Amino acid sequence: MSEDHTHVQDFFGARAADWDRKFPDDGPAFERAVAEFGLRAGDRVLDAGCGTGRALAALRAAVGPTGTVLGADLTAQMLSAAQRAGRAADGALLLADVARLPLRDGVLDAVFAAGLIAHLPDPGANLGELARVVRPGGRLALFHPIGRAALAARHGRALTPDDLRAEHNLRPLLARSGWRMTSYADEDTRFLALAVRQG
């Protein structure tokens, strides 16, 4: 386990029990993002870095009973919180590193990733791993319930040009990782970048 993983696990593990109480109003933002993602009935979708599973109900509603919903997270405490909240009913929960997913090539139709990209130790390679498990033409959503400026203000820091989620950085990063960005929204009330898996 790398130091990056230890830091992520320590950070989120210590906050897992109170995570949903800390951000009680994010549900509608997750639902809107999943709706805009354009999933279809029967799709196979992964919530990468699912945390407490706040997107799982919306993902399940989008893919219906014939679809497959997986939630993968590196932090056992987050998955335990998802189970306590009853969210395992909407998708299978996996204790897994999104940098090395225990999935076959091209097995998924889509990956939804909320708040994930800032915590990836090697964003290019890790986005490439997400591309590996998605079929050509499949989709990726990089989401956060608030935009970059609002998130920076929450953490008491300024936005900088080297911010990984800035469009001028994210678009070429996705392209190098097997994805083509199709839309980009960075507003106070959400961040949502959508991409398609290149064939």
mmCIF file of C-alpha atoms in Angstrom:
data_model
loop_
_atom_site.group_PDB
_atom_site.id
_atom_site.type_symbol
_atom_site.label_atom_id
_atom_site.label_comp_id
_atom_site.label_asym_id
_atom_site.label_seq_id
_atom_site.Cartn_x
_atom_site.Cartn_y
_atom_site.Cartn_z
ATOM 1 C CA MET A 1 0.000 0.000 0.000
ATOM 2 C CA SER A 2 1.437 3.352 -1.014
ATOM 3 C CA GLU A 3 1.658 6.373 1.250
ATOM 4 C CA ASP A 4 -1.016 7.970 -0.936
ATOM 5 C CA HIS A 5 -3.391 5.121 -0.143
ATOM 6 C CA THR A 6 -2.625 5.325 3.554
ATOM 7 C CA HIS A 7 -3.358 9.062 3.565
ATOM 8 C CA VAL A 8 -6.652 8.593 1.687
ATOM 9 C CA GLN A 9 -7.736 5.745 3.946
ATOM 10 C CA ASP A 10 -6.825 7.656 7.093
ATOM 11 C CA PHE A 11 -8.575 10.819 5.913
ATOM 12 C CA PHE A 12 -11.824 9.197 4.836
ATOM 13 C CA GLY A 13 -11.811 6.465 7.447
ATOM 14 C CA ALA A 14 -11.817 9.036 10.238
ATOM 15 C CA ARG A 15 -14.727 10.917 8.621
ATOM 16 C CA ALA A 16 -16.882 8.046 7.345
ATOM 17 C CA ALA A 17 -19.344 7.864 10.247
ATOM 18 C CA ASP A 18 -20.293 11.553 9.945
ATOM 19 C CA TRP A 19 -19.867 12.006 6.179
ATOM 20 C CA ASP A 20 -23.546 12.005 5.227
ATOM 21 C CA ARG A 21 -24.477 14.276 8.141
ATOM 22 C CA LYS A 22 -21.773 16.734 7.111
ATOM 23 C CA PHE A 23 -23.162 17.034 3.568
ATOM 24 C CA PRO A 24 -26.918 16.460 3.988
ATOM 25 C CA ASP A 25 -28.068 18.480 0.975
ATOM 26 C CA ASP A 26 -26.001 16.824 -1.780
ATOM 27 C CA GLY A 27 -28.626 14.251 -2.791
ATOM 28 C CA PRO A 28 -30.386 16.320 -5.489
ATOM 29 C CA ALA A 29 -27.033 17.246 -7.062
ATOM 30 C CA PHE A 30 -26.113 13.558 -7.341
ATOM 31 C CA GLU A 31 -29.524 12.797 -8.876
ATOM 32 C CA ARG A 32 -29.176 15.595 -11.458
ATOM 33 C CA ALA A 33 -25.667 14.450 -12.409
ATOM 34 C CA VAL A 34 -26.777 10.852 -12.874
ATOM 35 C CA ALA A 35 -29.759 12.016 -14.947
ATOM 36 C CA GLU A 36 -27.479 14.063 -17.189
ATOM 37 C CA PHE A 37 -25.073 11.119 -17.504
ATOM 38 C CA GLY A 38 -27.570 9.374 -19.798
ATOM 39 C CA LEU A 39 -27.482 5.812 -18.497
ATOM 40 C CA ARG A 40 -29.901 3.336 -20.015
ATOM 41 C CA ALA A 41 -31.867 0.417 -18.616
ATOM 42 C CA GLY A 42 -29.647 -2.648 -18.418
ATOM 43 C CA ASP A 43 -26.351 -0.720 -18.326
ATOM 44 C CA ARG A 44 -23.463 -1.925 -16.170
ATOM 45 C CA VAL A 45 -22.089 0.994 -14.158
ATOM 46 C CA LEU A 46 -19.357 1.439 -11.560
ATOM 47 C CA ASP A 47 -19.400 4.143 -8.894
ATOM 48 C CA ALA A 48 -15.626 4.569 -8.552
ATOM 49 C CA GLY A 49 -14.627 5.843 -5.132
ATOM 50 C CA CYS A 50 -18.243 5.443 -4.032
ATOM 51 C CA GLY A 51 -17.664 6.499 -0.418
ATOM 52 C CA THR A 52 -20.878 6.110 1.547
ATOM 53 C CA GLY A 53 -22.761 5.246 -1.633
ATOM 54 C CA ARG A 54 -24.686 8.475 -2.122
ATOM 55 C CA ALA A 55 -24.951 7.923 -5.896
ATOM 56 C CA LEU A 56 -26.029 4.278 -5.773
ATOM 57 C CA ALA A 57 -29.800 4.829 -5.542
ATOM 58 C CA ALA A 58 -29.784 7.214 -8.509
ATOM 59 C CA LEU A 59 -27.559 4.860 -10.509
ATOM 60 C CA ARG A 60 -29.866 1.926 -9.730
ATOM 61 C CA ALA A 61 -32.916 3.937 -10.762
ATOM 62 C CA ALA A 62 -31.206 4.831 -14.048
ATOM 63 C CA VAL A 63 -30.171 1.295 -15.025
ATOM 64 C CA GLY A 64 -33.231 -0.436 -13.607
ATOM 65 C CA PRO A 65 -33.546 -3.970 -12.266
ATOM 66 C CA THR A 66 -31.797 -5.496 -15.293
ATOM 67 C CA GLY A 67 -28.727 -3.273 -14.897
ATOM 68 C CA THR A 68 -25.648 -3.807 -12.765
ATOM 69 C CA VAL A 69 -24.444 -1.280 -10.182
ATOM 70 C CA LEU A 70 -21.079 -1.663 -8.447
ATOM 71 C CA GLY A 71 -19.637 0.635 -5.824
ATOM 72 C CA ALA A 72 -15.875 0.440 -5.248
ATOM 73 C CA ASP A 73 -13.967 2.243 -2.531
ATOM 74 C CA LEU A 74 -10.547 1.959 -0.923
ATOM 75 C CA THR A 75 -11.798 2.743 2.587
ATOM 76 C CA ALA A 76 -13.576 0.003 4.520
ATOM 77 C CA GLN A 77 -15.207 2.496 6.909
ATOM 78 C CA MET A 78 -16.890 4.275 3.997
ATOM 79 C CA LEU A 79 -18.307 0.999 2.698
ATOM 80 C CA SER A 80 -19.509 0.135 6.201
ATOM 81 C CA ALA A 81 -21.322 3.476 6.353
ATOM 82 C CA ALA A 82 -22.907 2.701 2.974
ATOM 83 C CA GLN A 83 -24.110 -0.646 4.311
ATOM 84 C CA ARG A 84 -25.532 0.929 7.482
ATOM 85 C CA ALA A 85 -27.432 3.407 5.307
ATOM 86 C CA GLY A 86 -29.001 0.508 3.384
ATOM 87 C CA ARG A 87 -27.283 1.413 0.124
ATOM 88 C CA ALA A 88 -25.973 -2.087 -0.550
ATOM 89 C CA ALA A 89 -29.525 -2.819 -1.721
ATOM 90 C CA ASP A 90 -28.848 -0.599 -4.751
ATOM 91 C CA GLY A 91 -25.443 -1.979 -5.740
ATOM 92 C CA ALA A 92 -22.723 -4.463 -4.853
ATOM 93 C CA LEU A 93 -20.023 -2.891 -2.667
ATOM 94 C CA LEU A 94 -16.381 -3.742 -3.357
ATOM 95 C CA LEU A 95 -13.364 -2.916 -1.205
ATOM 96 C CA ALA A 96 -11.076 -2.147 -4.116
ATOM 97 C CA ASP A 97 -8.469 0.264 -5.419
ATOM 98 C CA VAL A 98 -9.677 2.047 -8.547
ATOM 99 C CA ALA A 99 -6.042 2.010 -9.726
ATOM 100 C CA ARG A 100 -6.235 -1.814 -9.977
ATOM 101 C CA LEU A 101 -9.840 -2.862 -10.403
ATOM 102 C CA PRO A 102 -10.730 -6.561 -10.096
ATOM 103 C CA LEU A 103 -12.744 -6.381 -13.336
ATOM 104 C CA ARG A 104 -12.268 -7.702 -16.863
ATOM 105 C CA ASP A 105 -11.442 -5.423 -19.795
ATOM 106 C CA GLY A 106 -14.470 -3.702 -21.320
ATOM 107 C CA VAL A 107 -16.989 -5.229 -18.900
ATOM 108 C CA LEU A 108 -18.732 -1.939 -18.003
ATOM 109 C CA ASP A 109 -20.862 0.540 -19.911
ATOM 110 C CA ALA A 110 -20.072 3.496 -17.662
ATOM 111 C CA VAL A 111 -18.137 4.823 -14.670
ATOM 112 C CA PHE A 112 -19.437 7.521 -12.346
ATOM 113 C CA ALA A 113 -16.781 9.143 -10.139
ATOM 114 C CA ALA A 114 -17.771 11.732 -7.542
ATOM 115 C CA GLY A 115 -14.942 13.675 -5.949
ATOM 116 C CA LEU A 116 -12.445 11.036 -7.039
ATOM 117 C CA ILE A 117 -9.955 12.734 -9.304
ATOM 118 C CA ALA A 118 -8.343 14.908 -6.624
ATOM 119 C CA HIS A 119 -7.460 11.770 -4.644
ATOM 120 C CA LEU A 120 -5.860 9.739 -7.438
ATOM 121 C CA PRO A 121 -2.129 9.150 -6.903
ATOM 122 C CA ASP A 122 -1.433 8.916 -10.667
ATOM 123 C CA PRO A 123 -4.394 10.539 -12.447
ATOM 124 C CA GLY A 124 -3.343 9.628 -15.979
ATOM 125 C CA ALA A 125 -2.740 5.970 -15.220
ATOM 126 C CA ASN A 126 -5.772 5.754 -12.931
ATOM 127 C CA LEU A 127 -8.113 7.255 -15.539
ATOM 128 C CA GLY A 128 -6.560 4.776 -17.963
ATOM 129 C CA GLU A 129 -7.533 1.946 -15.614
ATOM 130 C CA LEU A 130 -11.120 3.222 -15.620
ATOM 131 C CA ALA A 131 -10.967 3.245 -19.435
ATOM 132 C CA ARG A 132 -9.698 -0.355 -19.419
ATOM 133 C CA VAL A 133 -12.835 -1.680 -17.737
ATOM 134 C CA VAL A 134 -15.262 0.287 -19.960
ATOM 135 C CA ARG A 135 -16.270 -0.825 -23.454
ATOM 136 C CA PRO A 136 -15.441 1.432 -26.424
ATOM 137 C CA GLY A 137 -18.165 4.069 -26.609
ATOM 138 C CA GLY A 138 -18.887 3.717 -22.894
ATOM 139 C CA ARG A 139 -19.067 6.775 -20.684
ATOM 140 C CA LEU A 140 -17.327 8.483 -17.759
ATOM 141 C CA ALA A 141 -18.720 11.154 -15.428
ATOM 142 C CA LEU A 142 -16.376 13.129 -13.177
ATOM 143 C CA PHE A 143 -18.630 14.876 -10.687
ATOM 144 C CA HIS A 144 -18.555 17.021 -7.579
ATOM 145 C CA PRO A 145 -21.652 18.532 -5.938
ATOM 146 C CA ILE A 146 -20.002 21.969 -5.918
ATOM 147 C CA GLY A 147 -17.744 23.633 -8.476
ATOM 148 C CA ARG A 148 -14.022 24.243 -8.317
ATOM 149 C CA ALA A 149 -14.226 27.803 -6.961
ATOM 150 C CA ALA A 150 -16.728 26.883 -4.258
ATOM 151 C CA LEU A 151 -14.660 23.868 -3.241
ATOM 152 C CA ALA A 152 -11.464 25.931 -3.069
ATOM 153 C CA ALA A 153 -13.249 28.508 -0.915
ATOM 154 C CA ARG A 154 -14.537 25.742 1.386
ATOM 155 C CA HIS A 155 -10.932 24.637 1.917
ATOM 156 C CA GLY A 156 -9.595 28.185 2.258
ATOM 157 C CA ARG A 157 -7.402 28.165 -0.819
ATOM 158 C CA ALA A 158 -7.313 29.943 -4.154
ATOM 159 C CA LEU A 159 -7.832 28.347 -7.543
ATOM 160 C CA THR A 160 -4.598 27.958 -9.504
ATOM 161 C CA PRO A 161 -3.985 27.372 -13.223
ATOM 162 C CA ASP A 162 -2.527 23.936 -12.484
ATOM 163 C CA ASP A 163 -5.796 22.674 -10.938
ATOM 164 C CA LEU A 164 -6.259 19.214 -12.433
ATOM 165 C CA ARG A 165 -10.000 19.762 -12.931
ATOM 166 C CA ALA A 166 -9.560 22.977 -14.944
ATOM 167 C CA GLU A 167 -10.806 22.287 -18.454
ATOM 168 C CA HIS A 168 -7.464 23.109 -20.090
ATOM 169 C CA ASN A 169 -5.794 20.452 -17.911
ATOM 170 C CA LEU A 170 -8.547 17.859 -17.749
ATOM 171 C CA ARG A 171 -9.336 17.602 -21.463
ATOM 172 C CA PRO A 172 -5.807 16.533 -22.554
ATOM 173 C CA LEU A 173 -5.418 14.321 -19.469
ATOM 174 C CA LEU A 174 -8.573 12.445 -20.415
ATOM 175 C CA ALA A 175 -7.453 12.199 -24.046
ATOM 176 C CA ARG A 176 -4.126 10.632 -23.016
ATOM 177 C CA SER A 177 -6.035 8.171 -20.823
ATOM 178 C CA GLY A 178 -8.390 6.820 -23.490
ATOM 179 C CA TRP A 179 -11.291 9.254 -23.097
ATOM 180 C CA ARG A 180 -12.773 12.068 -25.211
ATOM 181 C CA MET A 181 -14.435 14.835 -23.214
ATOM 182 C CA THR A 182 -17.917 15.585 -24.504
ATOM 183 C CA SER A 183 -19.094 18.235 -22.025
ATOM 184 C CA TYR A 184 -17.724 20.310 -19.162
ATOM 185 C CA ALA A 185 -19.619 22.279 -16.514
ATOM 186 C CA ASP A 186 -17.953 24.076 -13.610
ATOM 187 C CA GLU A 187 -20.560 26.091 -11.714
ATOM 188 C CA ASP A 188 -21.020 27.032 -8.067
ATOM 189 C CA THR A 189 -23.589 24.266 -7.612
ATOM 190 C CA ARG A 190 -21.795 21.462 -9.465
ATOM 191 C CA PHE A 191 -18.809 20.198 -11.359
ATOM 192 C CA LEU A 192 -19.554 17.674 -14.114
ATOM 193 C CA ALA A 193 -17.250 16.561 -16.893
ATOM 194 C CA LEU A 194 -18.534 13.847 -19.227
ATOM 195 C CA ALA A 195 -16.351 11.749 -21.524
ATOM 196 C CA VAL A 196 -16.651 8.827 -23.948
ATOM 197 C CA ARG A 197 -14.295 5.845 -24.089
ATOM 198 C CA GLN A 198 -12.289 5.905 -27.296
ATOM 199 C CA GLY A 199 -12.351 2.712 -29.364
#
